[in-house]
Short mmCIF file of C-alpha atoms in Angstrom, two decimals:
data_model
loop_
_atom_site.label_atom_id
_atom_site.label_comp_id
_atom_site.label_asym_id
_atom_site.label_seq_id
_atom_site.Cartn_x
_atom_site.Cartn_y
_atom_site.Cartn_z
CA MET A 129 3.56 13.83 11.93
CA PHE A 130 0.90 12.39 9.67
CA GLY A 131 -0.54 14.98 7.32
CA GLY A 132 -3.49 14.64 4.98
CA SER A 133 -1.66 16.41 2.15
CA MET A 134 1.30 14.01 2.39
CA PHE A 135 -1.03 11.00 2.39
CA LEU A 136 -2.86 12.39 -0.63
CA MET A 137 0.43 12.89 -2.48
CA PHE A 138 1.51 9.28 -1.97
CA PHE A 139 -2.00 7.98 -2.61
CA GLN A 140 -2.13 9.77 -5.97
CA SER A 141 1.27 8.30 -6.89
CA VAL A 142 0.19 4.79 -5.90
CA LEU A 143 -3.29 4.96 -7.47
CA PRO A 144 -2.30 4.63 -11.18
CA ILE A 145 -0.44 1.37 -10.54
CA PHE A 146 -3.39 -0.15 -8.70
CA LEU A 147 -5.79 1.06 -11.39
CA ILE A 148 -3.73 -0.94 -13.90
CA VAL A 149 -4.02 -3.94 -11.55
CA LEU A 150 -7.79 -3.41 -11.37
CA SER A 151 -7.91 -3.15 -15.16
CA GLY A 152 -6.20 -6.52 -15.42
CA HIS A 153 -8.85 -8.08 -13.19
CA LEU A 154 -11.70 -6.54 -15.18
CA ILE A 155 -10.17 -7.51 -18.53
CA ARG A 156 -9.88 -11.13 -17.45
CA ARG A 157 -13.35 -11.24 -15.95
CA TYR A 158 -15.31 -9.45 -18.69
CA TRP A 159 -13.21 -9.54 -21.85
CA ILE A 160 -10.30 -11.95 -22.28
CA SER A 161 -10.90 -14.88 -19.93
CA SER A 162 -8.62 -17.40 -21.64
CA ASP A 163 -6.34 -19.07 -19.08
CA GLU A 164 -3.85 -19.79 -21.85
CA PHE A 165 -3.63 -16.09 -22.76
CA TRP A 166 -2.96 -15.01 -19.18
CA ARG A 167 -0.44 -17.79 -18.55
CA GLY A 168 1.42 -16.76 -21.70
CA LEU A 169 1.33 -13.08 -20.76
CA GLN A 170 2.52 -13.84 -17.24
CA GLN A 171 5.32 -16.09 -18.49
CA MET A 172 6.49 -13.51 -21.05
CA SER A 173 6.48 -10.77 -18.43
CA TYR A 174 8.30 -12.90 -15.84
CA ALA A 175 10.85 -14.51 -18.17
CA LEU A 176 11.54 -11.61 -20.57
CA PHE A 177 10.32 -8.15 -19.59
CA LEU A 178 11.14 -8.18 -15.86
CA PRO A 179 14.67 -9.66 -16.30
CA ALA A 180 15.31 -7.01 -18.98
CA ALA A 181 14.20 -4.27 -16.56
CA LEU A 182 16.47 -5.56 -13.80
CA PHE A 183 19.40 -5.95 -16.19
CA SER A 184 18.89 -2.38 -17.41
CA TYR A 185 18.79 -0.91 -13.90
CA LEU A 186 21.48 -3.11 -12.33
CA SER A 187 24.01 -2.59 -15.12
CA GLU A 188 23.90 1.11 -14.21
CA ALA A 189 23.74 0.60 -10.44
CA ASN A 190 26.61 1.41 -8.09
CA PHE A 191 26.97 -1.53 -5.69
CA LYS A 192 29.59 0.37 -3.72
CA LEU A 193 27.18 3.21 -3.06
CA LYS A 194 27.45 4.42 0.52
CA GLY A 195 24.75 2.91 2.71
CA SER A 196 23.65 0.20 0.28
CA MET A 197 24.88 -2.70 2.43
CA SER A 198 23.43 -1.16 5.59
CA MET A 199 20.09 -0.93 3.78
CA VAL A 200 20.25 -4.58 2.71
CA ILE A 201 21.28 -5.74 6.21
CA ALA A 202 18.40 -3.77 7.75
CA LEU A 203 15.91 -5.50 5.44
CA ILE A 204 17.41 -8.93 6.06
CA LEU A 205 17.15 -8.42 9.83
CA THR A 206 13.56 -7.21 9.41
CA ASN A 207 12.54 -10.36 7.54
CA VAL A 208 14.36 -12.63 9.99
CA LEU A 209 12.62 -10.98 12.96
CA VAL A 210 9.19 -11.29 11.33
CA CYS A 211 9.77 -14.96 10.50
CA SER A 212 11.05 -15.69 14.01
CA ALA A 213 8.00 -14.04 15.58
CA LEU A 214 5.58 -16.01 13.39
CA ILE A 215 7.36 -19.31 14.07
CA TRP A 216 7.32 -18.59 17.81
CA TYR A 217 3.59 -17.74 17.62
CA GLN A 218 2.80 -20.96 15.76
CA ARG A 219 4.92 -23.07 18.08
CA TYR A 220 3.16 -21.92 21.24
CA SER A 221 -0.36 -21.34 19.95
CA GLN A 222 -0.72 -24.14 17.35
CA SER A 223 -3.65 -22.10 16.06
CA ILE A 224 -2.81 -22.52 12.36
CA PRO A 225 -2.97 -25.92 10.64
CA ASN A 226 0.52 -27.00 9.55
CA ARG A 227 -0.52 -27.12 5.89
CA ARG A 228 -1.53 -23.45 6.03
CA PHE A 229 1.28 -22.02 8.14
CA PRO A 230 3.90 -21.89 5.32
CA SER A 231 1.38 -19.86 3.31
CA VAL A 232 0.98 -17.39 6.17
CA LEU A 233 4.76 -17.17 6.56
CA GLN A 234 5.67 -16.66 2.91
CA CYS A 235 2.86 -14.17 2.34
CA SER A 236 4.20 -12.18 5.29
CA ILE A 237 7.66 -11.69 3.77
CA ARG A 238 7.47 -12.06 -0.01
CA TYR A 239 6.95 -8.94 -2.08
CA ASN A 240 5.65 -7.94 -5.50
CA THR A 241 8.58 -7.02 -7.75
CA TYR A 242 6.39 -5.41 -10.42
CA VAL A 243 4.73 -3.08 -7.93
CA PHE A 244 8.12 -2.34 -6.34
CA LEU A 245 9.69 -1.16 -9.60
CA ALA A 246 6.57 0.62 -10.83
CA LEU A 247 6.13 2.58 -7.59
CA GLY A 248 9.86 3.20 -7.22
CA LYS A 249 9.89 4.93 -10.58
CA ALA A 250 6.59 6.75 -10.01
CA LEU A 251 7.60 8.09 -6.60
CA PHE A 252 11.34 8.68 -6.91
CA GLY A 253 12.42 8.32 -10.57
CA ASP A 254 14.82 6.01 -12.43
CA GLU A 255 17.61 6.39 -9.86
CA ALA A 256 15.31 4.80 -7.29
CA ASN A 257 14.96 1.66 -9.38
CA ARG A 258 18.73 1.23 -9.59
CA ILE A 259 18.68 1.05 -5.80
CA ALA A 260 15.53 -1.10 -5.81
CA SER A 261 17.27 -3.58 -8.11
CA ILE A 262 20.04 -4.00 -5.53
CA VAL A 263 17.38 -4.83 -2.93
CA ILE A 264 15.76 -7.34 -5.29
CA VAL A 265 19.04 -9.21 -5.90
CA TYR A 266 19.45 -9.99 -2.21
CA MET A 267 15.85 -10.29 -1.06
CA ILE A 268 14.51 -12.56 -3.79
CA THR A 269 17.04 -15.21 -2.76
CA LEU A 270 16.38 -14.77 0.97
CA VAL A 271 12.57 -14.89 0.89
CA ASN A 272 12.48 -17.82 -1.53
CA ALA A 273 14.92 -19.81 0.60
CA ILE A 274 12.89 -19.13 3.77
CA SER A 275 9.66 -20.08 2.00
CA VAL A 276 11.06 -23.39 0.71
CA LEU A 277 12.39 -24.26 4.17
CA ALA A 278 9.01 -23.47 5.73
CA PHE A 279 7.15 -25.79 3.35
CA ASP A 280 9.70 -28.53 3.92
CA THR A 281 9.55 -28.16 7.72
CA TYR A 282 5.78 -27.97 8.18
CA ILE A 283 4.55 -30.06 5.26
CA GLY A 284 7.31 -31.95 3.46
CA ARG A 285 8.60 -34.00 6.38
CA LYS A 286 5.15 -35.37 7.11
CA LYS A 287 3.75 -35.66 3.62
CA HIS A 288 6.70 -37.21 1.79
CA SER A 289 9.33 -39.82 2.40
CA SER A 290 12.86 -38.57 2.96
CA LYS A 291 13.79 -39.33 -0.65
CA SER A 292 10.75 -37.72 -2.27
CA ARG A 293 11.05 -34.69 0.03
CA THR A 294 14.68 -34.22 -0.95
CA GLN A 295 13.75 -34.51 -4.61
CA ALA A 296 10.98 -31.93 -4.22
CA VAL A 297 13.23 -29.43 -2.44
CA THR A 298 16.09 -30.07 -4.89
CA ALA A 299 13.74 -29.42 -7.81
CA VAL A 300 12.71 -26.08 -6.31
CA VAL A 301 16.35 -25.12 -5.59
CA ILE A 302 17.33 -25.93 -9.18
CA LYS A 303 14.38 -23.91 -10.45
CA LEU A 304 15.47 -21.05 -8.19
CA LEU A 305 18.98 -21.16 -9.67
CA LYS A 306 17.45 -21.06 -13.15
CA ASN A 307 15.20 -18.17 -12.15
CA PRO A 308 15.37 -15.59 -14.97
CA ILE A 309 15.39 -12.74 -12.45
CA ILE A 310 18.41 -14.16 -10.62
CA PHE A 311 20.14 -14.99 -13.91
CA SER A 312 19.67 -11.51 -15.39
CA SER A 313 20.69 -9.89 -12.10
CA SER A 314 23.87 -11.99 -11.93
CA CYS A 315 24.80 -11.04 -15.50
CA ALA A 316 24.21 -7.36 -14.78
CA ILE A 317 26.32 -7.50 -11.62
CA LEU A 318 29.19 -9.16 -13.53
CA PHE A 319 28.97 -6.48 -16.20
CA SER A 320 28.91 -3.73 -13.57
CA TYR A 321 31.87 -5.02 -11.55
CA ASN A 322 33.97 -5.60 -14.68
CA ASN A 323 33.06 -2.19 -16.14
CA VAL A 324 31.55 -3.77 -19.27
CA VAL A 325 29.53 -1.20 -21.19
CA LEU A 326 26.99 -2.39 -23.75
CA PRO A 327 26.58 -0.59 -27.07
CA HIS A 328 23.92 2.12 -26.95
CA GLY A 329 21.57 0.12 -29.17
CA LEU A 330 21.59 -2.87 -26.79
CA GLN A 331 21.13 -0.60 -23.78
CA GLN A 332 18.03 0.87 -25.40
CA PHE A 333 16.79 -2.62 -26.29
CA PHE A 334 16.84 -3.72 -22.63
CA HIS A 335 15.45 -0.37 -21.50
CA VAL A 336 12.41 -0.58 -23.81
CA LEU A 337 11.74 -4.21 -22.84
CA GLY A 338 12.03 -3.23 -19.19
CA GLN A 339 9.44 -0.49 -19.58
CA ALA A 340 6.96 -3.10 -20.82
CA ALA A 341 7.48 -5.13 -17.63
CA LEU A 342 5.83 -2.62 -15.32
CA GLY A 343 2.56 -2.20 -17.22
CA ILE A 344 2.11 -5.79 -18.39
CA GLY A 345 3.28 -7.17 -15.04
CA SER A 346 0.71 -5.05 -13.22
CA LEU A 347 -2.03 -6.29 -15.58
CA THR A 348 -1.13 -9.91 -14.84
CA ILE A 349 -1.35 -9.22 -11.11
CA GLY A 350 -4.95 -8.10 -11.61
CA GLY A 351 -5.66 -11.12 -13.78
CA GLU A 352 -4.72 -13.41 -10.88
CA LEU A 353 -6.87 -11.73 -8.21
CA ARG A 354 -9.56 -13.90 -6.59
CA LEU A 355 -12.41 -12.08 -4.92
CA LYS A 356 -14.18 -15.15 -3.50
CA ILE A 357 -12.69 -15.99 -0.11
CA GLN A 358 -13.62 -18.89 2.16
CA ARG A 359 -14.52 -17.91 5.72
CA VAL A 360 -12.24 -20.56 7.16
CA TYR A 361 -9.26 -18.62 5.79
CA ILE A 362 -10.12 -15.29 7.41
CA PRO A 363 -7.95 -15.68 10.59
CA GLN A 364 -4.87 -16.60 8.53
CA ILE A 365 -5.56 -13.82 6.01
CA CYS A 366 -5.82 -11.26 8.82
CA LEU A 367 -2.61 -12.43 10.51
CA SER A 368 -0.55 -12.42 7.33
CA THR A 369 -1.97 -9.13 6.05
CA ILE A 370 -1.45 -7.25 9.32
CA THR A 371 2.08 -8.65 9.56
CA LYS A 372 2.99 -7.77 5.97
CA LEU A 373 1.36 -4.37 5.62
CA LEU A 374 1.79 -2.98 9.14
CA ILE A 375 4.17 -4.87 11.45
CA LEU A 376 6.95 -5.52 8.91
CA PRO A 377 7.13 -1.83 7.83
CA ILE A 378 7.32 -0.67 11.46
CA ILE A 379 10.15 -3.13 12.20
CA ALA A 380 11.89 -1.97 9.01
CA VAL A 381 11.70 1.66 10.17
CA CYS A 382 13.38 0.67 13.45
CA MET A 383 16.12 -1.32 11.69
CA LEU A 384 16.81 1.49 9.22
CA LYS A 385 17.08 3.98 12.07
CA LEU A 386 19.33 1.62 14.05
CA LEU A 387 21.71 1.21 11.10
CA ARG A 388 21.48 4.91 10.18
CA VAL A 389 20.19 4.41 6.66
CA GLU A 390 19.16 7.77 5.23
CA GLY A 391 18.09 9.52 2.04
CA MET A 392 17.03 7.62 -1.06
CA MET A 393 18.24 4.31 0.44
CA ARG A 394 15.82 4.72 3.34
CA SER A 395 12.95 5.68 1.04
CA ILE A 396 13.41 2.63 -1.18
CA ALA A 397 13.84 0.28 1.79
CA LEU A 398 10.67 1.68 3.35
CA LEU A 399 8.79 1.25 0.07
CA TYR A 400 9.98 -2.37 -0.12
CA SER A 401 8.67 -3.06 3.38
CA CYS A 402 5.17 -1.78 2.48
CA LEU A 403 4.62 -3.96 -0.60
CA PRO A 404 1.94 -6.66 -0.83
CA CYS A 405 3.03 -10.22 -1.51
CA ALA A 406 3.34 -11.45 -5.09
CA ASN A 407 1.05 -13.92 -6.86
CA GLY A 408 4.09 -16.19 -7.18
CA VAL A 409 3.24 -17.45 -3.68
CA VAL A 410 0.47 -19.52 -5.27
CA VAL A 411 2.87 -21.28 -7.64
CA LEU A 412 5.35 -22.23 -4.91
CA SER A 413 2.58 -23.39 -2.59
CA ARG A 414 1.13 -25.62 -5.30
CA GLN A 415 4.56 -27.11 -6.07
CA LEU A 416 5.32 -27.96 -2.44
CA GLY A 417 1.92 -29.25 -1.33
CA GLY A 418 0.65 -26.16 0.48
CA ASP A 419 -2.78 -24.55 0.49
CA ALA A 420 -2.57 -22.61 -2.78
CA GLU A 421 -6.11 -21.27 -2.41
CA LEU A 422 -5.15 -19.63 0.89
CA ASP A 423 -2.11 -18.06 -0.78
CA ALA A 424 -4.29 -16.67 -3.58
CA SER A 425 -6.74 -15.24 -1.04
CA ILE A 426 -4.00 -13.56 1.00
CA ALA A 427 -2.38 -12.11 -2.13
CA THR A 428 -5.72 -10.66 -3.23
CA VAL A 429 -6.52 -9.04 0.12
CA GLN A 430 -3.01 -7.62 0.50
CA THR A 431 -3.03 -6.18 -3.02
CA VAL A 432 -6.38 -4.45 -2.47
CA LEU A 433 -5.49 -3.04 0.97
CA ALA A 434 -1.93 -2.03 0.05
CA ILE A 435 -3.15 1.00 -1.89
CA PHE A 436 -4.19 2.56 1.44
CA SER A 437 -1.62 1.05 3.82
CA LEU A 438 1.30 1.90 1.54
CA ALA A 439 0.24 5.54 1.20
CA PHE A 440 -0.30 5.74 4.97
CA ILE A 441 3.05 4.18 5.96
CA MET A 442 5.02 6.22 3.42
CA SER A 443 3.35 9.48 4.47
CA VAL A 444 3.97 8.84 8.18
CA PHE A 445 7.53 7.49 8.11
CA HIS A 446 9.03 8.82 4.87
#
């Protein structure tokens, strides 16, 4: 049963992370407005700090932990069901312009890795982030693949010739394979499975770099927020936000119950399902000819509302 004290507990745990996000927005708006500075900070966080954090957590993670695969399967099924429902809705209603639909779809399933790790640690401690890292390894590949396919299906086939479309998709796939998050995760998994233990000094090096990821990453999220939203986008923003912050978590709860995922695994999976989409949706949309402004608007609205929806969902279903 929903209790005010439980909501308040989760809200107070979530609030510091979102205050850092707000600080990032205010810093960019009133103090350091240089686009070059924020691009550099974002790139450093994405290519150095976040991979270091994942490597640190994954190298200590137990991939044979009981229930871990059931958790991953539950989340995969959740995302597939959400995507299927949105595709069915678009097919029979045709209410969303094709150029905007991939934005709605990807913003309904993609998640913010920085917020995931920051909240995982704040709510459940370091052990939670070892489990969260396992989720990230599988889900980052799945949601990116679905997003690329959506852009190719609804935009690429009409906008580009067969050759140019193939080149565009190939370029994104290659970039995905070179993704620093996937690369660092793969290295950590190899180390873990082969029982390779790094010297203590190197372990501390990655740990300290990883700690920087959560604060700096949250600041860059705030720096990318856009508070001016065009009215024409409101229906798509509402659909994607309701799907991501309400419908997807409820489906996840059902899948986790069906597959009997319990304990910390269930808590982390539920937290994953409540997350707002990442600002990376804008980059992918711009690369593949989508409506990047719509993506930015959805990401902003989801980030602002998630502070309340996340605390509510976690307090009700945790």
